[in-house]
Amino acid sequence: MKKLSTIILSCMFGFIALNAEVTYSMNFDKETKSLVRKMYVYKNPAWVSKVVNKDSKEFYFVSPKSMFEFYFNPEKWEEANTKDSTKLKEIIVTDFKTHKVINARGAFYVYGSNKISPAGDDLPAFESYDDAESFAKSNNGKRIFSFKEMKKGLIELLNGDI
């Protein structure tokens, strides 16, 4: 009976731990500059993104588009010491509607809206598909992408490289 109680308690605590909400943070200040565009990120907090490399070093971006620019070509920024973006410890973005810091891999990105970031045409990020869809409808968004659907070519198109 004692073993059974121990097993049940272990399962309960394991279940609670699995359902605990992960919280993310962005600790930038007025001196924090974007890795890609060298702009101050504090000026437009609704757009800020961040990655954490294998050495636990943080790098900020003025927008999701800038973060994806790094993600698809990390070798270009030697100071990030990242050759393989899939090995990043953390990739986070700011939910454009709520300003909540969220996991970029689970976010939805709106392409083609009339909202412009400091980096130009961009991809506002949202935690929920419904919020992304509502934003797209009211801001002329053309398409909603998940993280897995993002491609380097789309970032090049937004940057005017194609």
PDB file of C-alpha atoms in Angstrom:
ATOM      1  CA  MET A   1       0.000   0.000   0.000  1.00  0.00           C
ATOM      2  CA  LYS A   2       2.873   2.343   0.787  1.00  0.00           C
ATOM      3  CA  LYS A   3       4.374   1.717  -2.666  1.00  0.00           C
ATOM      4  CA  LEU A   4       1.048   2.437  -4.326  1.00  0.00           C
ATOM      5  CA  SER A   5       0.729   5.750  -2.463  1.00  0.00           C
ATOM      6  CA  THR A   6       4.253   6.705  -3.498  1.00  0.00           C
ATOM      7  CA  ILE A   7       3.526   5.876  -7.134  1.00  0.00           C
ATOM      8  CA  ILE A   8       0.283   7.859  -7.112  1.00  0.00           C
ATOM      9  CA  LEU A   9       1.958  10.882  -5.519  1.00  0.00           C
ATOM     10  CA  SER A  10       4.833  10.711  -8.004  1.00  0.00           C
ATOM     11  CA  CYS A  11       2.397  10.612 -10.909  1.00  0.00           C
ATOM     12  CA  MET A  12       0.422  13.553  -9.512  1.00  0.00           C
ATOM     13  CA  PHE A  13       3.514  15.718  -9.069  1.00  0.00           C
ATOM     14  CA  GLY A  14       4.752  14.730 -12.514  1.00  0.00           C
ATOM     15  CA  PHE A  15       1.419  15.683 -14.044  1.00  0.00           C
ATOM     16  CA  ILE A  16       1.416  19.024 -12.228  1.00  0.00           C
ATOM     17  CA  ALA A  17       4.970  19.733 -13.391  1.00  0.00           C
ATOM     18  CA  LEU A  18       4.050  18.942 -16.999  1.00  0.00           C
ATOM     19  CA  ASN A  19       1.105  21.321 -16.856  1.00  0.00           C
ATOM     20  CA  ALA A  20       3.005  24.150 -15.182  1.00  0.00           C
ATOM     21  CA  GLU A  21       3.170  27.148 -17.468  1.00  0.00           C
ATOM     22  CA  VAL A  22       6.653  28.012 -18.625  1.00  0.00           C
ATOM     23  CA  THR A  23       7.422  31.687 -18.263  1.00  0.00           C
ATOM     24  CA  TYR A  24       9.839  33.545 -20.468  1.00  0.00           C
ATOM     25  CA  SER A  25      11.512  36.861 -19.868  1.00  0.00           C
ATOM     26  CA  MET A  26      13.184  39.621 -21.778  1.00  0.00           C
ATOM     27  CA  ASN A  27      15.474  41.734 -19.661  1.00  0.00           C
ATOM     28  CA  PHE A  28      16.525  44.501 -21.994  1.00  0.00           C
ATOM     29  CA  ASP A  29      17.255  48.095 -21.078  1.00  0.00           C
ATOM     30  CA  LYS A  30      17.804  51.377 -22.939  1.00  0.00           C
ATOM     31  CA  GLU A  31      21.283  50.257 -23.987  1.00  0.00           C
ATOM     32  CA  THR A  32      20.247  46.892 -25.481  1.00  0.00           C
ATOM     33  CA  LYS A  33      20.756  46.793 -29.235  1.00  0.00           C
ATOM     34  CA  SER A  34      19.485  44.344 -31.801  1.00  0.00           C
ATOM     35  CA  LEU A  35      22.034  41.834 -33.047  1.00  0.00           C
ATOM     36  CA  VAL A  36      20.962  42.123 -36.685  1.00  0.00           C
ATOM     37  CA  ARG A  37      20.068  45.805 -37.124  1.00  0.00           C
ATOM     38  CA  LYS A  38      22.001  47.407 -34.241  1.00  0.00           C
ATOM     39  CA  MET A  39      18.915  49.402 -33.207  1.00  0.00           C
ATOM     40  CA  TYR A  40      17.744  49.968 -29.619  1.00  0.00           C
ATOM     41  CA  VAL A  41      15.048  47.405 -28.866  1.00  0.00           C
ATOM     42  CA  TYR A  42      13.310  49.276 -26.020  1.00  0.00           C
ATOM     43  CA  LYS A  43      11.768  51.794 -28.421  1.00  0.00           C
ATOM     44  CA  ASN A  44       9.302  49.237 -29.852  1.00  0.00           C
ATOM     45  CA  PRO A  45       8.587  46.591 -27.189  1.00  0.00           C
ATOM     46  CA  ALA A  46       5.671  45.018 -29.095  1.00  0.00           C
ATOM     47  CA  TRP A  47       8.150  43.764 -31.688  1.00  0.00           C
ATOM     48  CA  VAL A  48      11.093  42.529 -29.558  1.00  0.00           C
ATOM     49  CA  SER A  49      12.435  38.979 -29.962  1.00  0.00           C
ATOM     50  CA  LYS A  50      15.270  37.124 -28.278  1.00  0.00           C
ATOM     51  CA  VAL A  51      17.364  33.986 -28.682  1.00  0.00           C
ATOM     52  CA  VAL A  52      19.539  32.267 -26.103  1.00  0.00           C
ATOM     53  CA  ASN A  53      22.497  30.335 -27.492  1.00  0.00           C
ATOM     54  CA  LYS A  54      24.133  27.156 -26.189  1.00  0.00           C
ATOM     55  CA  ASP A  55      26.391  29.266 -23.935  1.00  0.00           C
ATOM     56  CA  SER A  56      23.282  30.867 -22.359  1.00  0.00           C
ATOM     57  CA  LYS A  57      24.121  34.223 -23.929  1.00  0.00           C
ATOM     58  CA  GLU A  58      21.115  36.353 -24.915  1.00  0.00           C
ATOM     59  CA  PHE A  59      20.722  38.180 -28.227  1.00  0.00           C
ATOM     60  CA  TYR A  60      17.886  40.592 -28.925  1.00  0.00           C
ATOM     61  CA  PHE A  61      16.148  41.615 -32.135  1.00  0.00           C
ATOM     62  CA  VAL A  62      13.913  44.554 -33.052  1.00  0.00           C
ATOM     63  CA  SER A  63      11.356  42.219 -34.629  1.00  0.00           C
ATOM     64  CA  PRO A  64      10.438  38.629 -35.461  1.00  0.00           C
ATOM     65  CA  LYS A  65      11.688  39.169 -39.011  1.00  0.00           C
ATOM     66  CA  SER A  66      15.137  40.131 -37.707  1.00  0.00           C
ATOM     67  CA  MET A  67      15.138  37.086 -35.436  1.00  0.00           C
ATOM     68  CA  PHE A  68      14.301  34.840 -38.404  1.00  0.00           C
ATOM     69  CA  GLU A  69      17.015  36.534 -40.441  1.00  0.00           C
ATOM     70  CA  PHE A  70      19.457  35.383 -37.760  1.00  0.00           C
ATOM     71  CA  TYR A  71      17.773  31.980 -37.401  1.00  0.00           C
ATOM     72  CA  PHE A  72      18.221  31.126 -41.082  1.00  0.00           C
ATOM     73  CA  ASN A  73      21.827  32.368 -41.284  1.00  0.00           C
ATOM     74  CA  PRO A  74      23.400  32.397 -37.793  1.00  0.00           C
ATOM     75  CA  GLU A  75      26.986  32.114 -39.064  1.00  0.00           C
ATOM     76  CA  LYS A  76      26.729  35.694 -40.351  1.00  0.00           C
ATOM     77  CA  TRP A  77      26.827  36.974 -36.749  1.00  0.00           C
ATOM     78  CA  GLU A  78      29.976  35.431 -35.285  1.00  0.00           C
ATOM     79  CA  GLU A  79      29.446  37.061 -31.881  1.00  0.00           C
ATOM     80  CA  ALA A  80      26.424  34.785 -31.362  1.00  0.00           C
ATOM     81  CA  ASN A  81      28.647  31.679 -31.532  1.00  0.00           C
ATOM     82  CA  THR A  82      25.856  29.730 -33.238  1.00  0.00           C
ATOM     83  CA  LYS A  83      26.257  27.532 -36.282  1.00  0.00           C
ATOM     84  CA  ASP A  84      23.035  25.537 -35.948  1.00  0.00           C
ATOM     85  CA  SER A  85      19.888  27.433 -34.994  1.00  0.00           C
ATOM     86  CA  THR A  86      18.060  24.243 -34.093  1.00  0.00           C
ATOM     87  CA  LYS A  87      20.395  23.986 -31.097  1.00  0.00           C
ATOM     88  CA  LEU A  88      19.367  27.353 -29.605  1.00  0.00           C
ATOM     89  CA  LYS A  89      18.234  26.981 -26.000  1.00  0.00           C
ATOM     90  CA  GLU A  90      15.430  29.481 -26.314  1.00  0.00           C
ATOM     91  CA  ILE A  91      13.693  31.490 -29.031  1.00  0.00           C
ATOM     92  CA  ILE A  92      11.075  33.935 -27.808  1.00  0.00           C
ATOM     93  CA  VAL A  93       8.960  36.699 -29.296  1.00  0.00           C
ATOM     94  CA  THR A  94       6.523  39.285 -27.992  1.00  0.00           C
ATOM     95  CA  ASP A  95       2.835  38.667 -28.614  1.00  0.00           C
ATOM     96  CA  PHE A  96       1.818  41.712 -30.660  1.00  0.00           C
ATOM     97  CA  LYS A  97      -1.626  41.938 -29.036  1.00  0.00           C
ATOM     98  CA  THR A  98      -0.905  41.213 -25.363  1.00  0.00           C
ATOM     99  CA  HIS A  99       2.821  42.117 -25.202  1.00  0.00           C
ATOM    100  CA  LYS A 100       3.315  38.818 -23.367  1.00  0.00           C
ATOM    101  CA  VAL A 101       6.662  37.079 -23.918  1.00  0.00           C
ATOM    102  CA  ILE A 102       5.996  33.739 -25.649  1.00  0.00           C
ATOM    103  CA  ASN A 103       7.780  30.758 -27.164  1.00  0.00           C
ATOM    104  CA  ALA A 104       8.530  31.612 -30.802  1.00  0.00           C
ATOM    105  CA  ARG A 105       8.245  27.965 -31.857  1.00  0.00           C
ATOM    106  CA  GLY A 106       4.589  27.929 -30.808  1.00  0.00           C
ATOM    107  CA  ALA A 107       3.664  31.368 -32.144  1.00  0.00           C
ATOM    108  CA  PHE A 108       1.719  32.354 -35.250  1.00  0.00           C
ATOM    109  CA  TYR A 109       3.073  35.041 -37.589  1.00  0.00           C
ATOM    110  CA  VAL A 110       1.004  37.308 -39.824  1.00  0.00           C
ATOM    111  CA  TYR A 111       2.423  38.065 -43.262  1.00  0.00           C
ATOM    112  CA  GLY A 112       1.399  41.051 -45.377  1.00  0.00           C
ATOM    113  CA  SER A 113      -0.257  43.256 -42.762  1.00  0.00           C
ATOM    114  CA  ASN A 114      -0.208  47.047 -42.812  1.00  0.00           C
ATOM    115  CA  LYS A 115       1.809  47.183 -39.555  1.00  0.00           C
ATOM    116  CA  ILE A 116       5.469  48.101 -39.983  1.00  0.00           C
ATOM    117  CA  SER A 117       8.201  47.300 -37.457  1.00  0.00           C
ATOM    118  CA  PRO A 118      11.478  49.208 -37.041  1.00  0.00           C
ATOM    119  CA  ALA A 119      12.860  46.664 -39.534  1.00  0.00           C
ATOM    120  CA  GLY A 120      10.200  47.454 -42.160  1.00  0.00           C
ATOM    121  CA  ASP A 121       7.652  44.931 -43.449  1.00  0.00           C
ATOM    122  CA  ASP A 122       7.454  42.292 -40.760  1.00  0.00           C
ATOM    123  CA  LEU A 123       5.695  39.370 -39.137  1.00  0.00           C
ATOM    124  CA  PRO A 124       3.713  40.320 -36.011  1.00  0.00           C
ATOM    125  CA  ALA A 125       3.685  37.338 -33.639  1.00  0.00           C
ATOM    126  CA  PHE A 126       0.715  35.967 -31.698  1.00  0.00           C
ATOM    127  CA  GLU A 127       0.330  33.243 -29.112  1.00  0.00           C
ATOM    128  CA  SER A 128      -3.055  32.140 -30.440  1.00  0.00           C
ATOM    129  CA  TYR A 129      -4.164  31.447 -33.982  1.00  0.00           C
ATOM    130  CA  ASP A 130      -7.452  33.242 -33.275  1.00  0.00           C
ATOM    131  CA  ASP A 131      -5.634  36.451 -32.316  1.00  0.00           C
ATOM    132  CA  ALA A 132      -3.457  36.187 -35.430  1.00  0.00           C
ATOM    133  CA  GLU A 133      -6.527  35.643 -37.592  1.00  0.00           C
ATOM    134  CA  SER A 134      -8.389  38.579 -36.046  1.00  0.00           C
ATOM    135  CA  PHE A 135      -5.344  40.824 -36.506  1.00  0.00           C
ATOM    136  CA  ALA A 136      -4.921  39.668 -40.125  1.00  0.00           C
ATOM    137  CA  LYS A 137      -8.565  40.459 -40.918  1.00  0.00           C
ATOM    138  CA  SER A 138      -8.396  43.962 -39.453  1.00  0.00           C
ATOM    139  CA  ASN A 139      -4.911  44.831 -40.774  1.00  0.00           C
ATOM    140  CA  ASN A 140      -4.944  43.406 -44.312  1.00  0.00           C
ATOM    141  CA  GLY A 141      -2.837  40.368 -43.375  1.00  0.00           C
ATOM    142  CA  LYS A 142      -2.438  37.958 -46.269  1.00  0.00           C
ATOM    143  CA  ARG A 143      -1.425  34.721 -44.537  1.00  0.00           C
ATOM    144  CA  ILE A 144      -0.696  33.210 -41.136  1.00  0.00           C
ATOM    145  CA  PHE A 145       2.404  31.053 -40.661  1.00  0.00           C
ATOM    146  CA  SER A 146       3.505  28.791 -37.836  1.00  0.00           C
ATOM    147  CA  PHE A 147       7.186  28.714 -36.865  1.00  0.00           C
ATOM    148  CA  LYS A 148       7.701  25.461 -38.800  1.00  0.00           C
ATOM    149  CA  GLU A 149       6.249  27.034 -41.943  1.00  0.00           C
ATOM    150  CA  MET A 150       8.683  29.945 -41.958  1.00  0.00           C
ATOM    151  CA  LYS A 151      11.240  29.894 -44.781  1.00  0.00           C
ATOM    152  CA  LYS A 152      14.370  31.866 -45.508  1.00  0.00           C
ATOM    153  CA  GLY A 153      12.855  32.963 -48.829  1.00  0.00           C
ATOM    154  CA  LEU A 154       9.991  34.745 -47.058  1.00  0.00           C
ATOM    155  CA  ILE A 155      12.451  36.723 -44.938  1.00  0.00           C
ATOM    156  CA  GLU A 156      14.437  37.621 -48.065  1.00  0.00           C
ATOM    157  CA  LEU A 157      11.199  38.747 -49.734  1.00  0.00           C
ATOM    158  CA  LEU A 158      10.282  40.946 -46.752  1.00  0.00           C
ATOM    159  CA  ASN A 159      13.782  42.442 -46.806  1.00  0.00           C
ATOM    160  CA  GLY A 160      13.538  43.181 -50.537  1.00  0.00           C
ATOM    161  CA  ASP A 161      16.314  40.720 -51.391  1.00  0.00           C
ATOM    162  CA  ILE A 162      14.151  38.809 -53.890  1.00  0.00           C
TER     163      ILE A 162
END
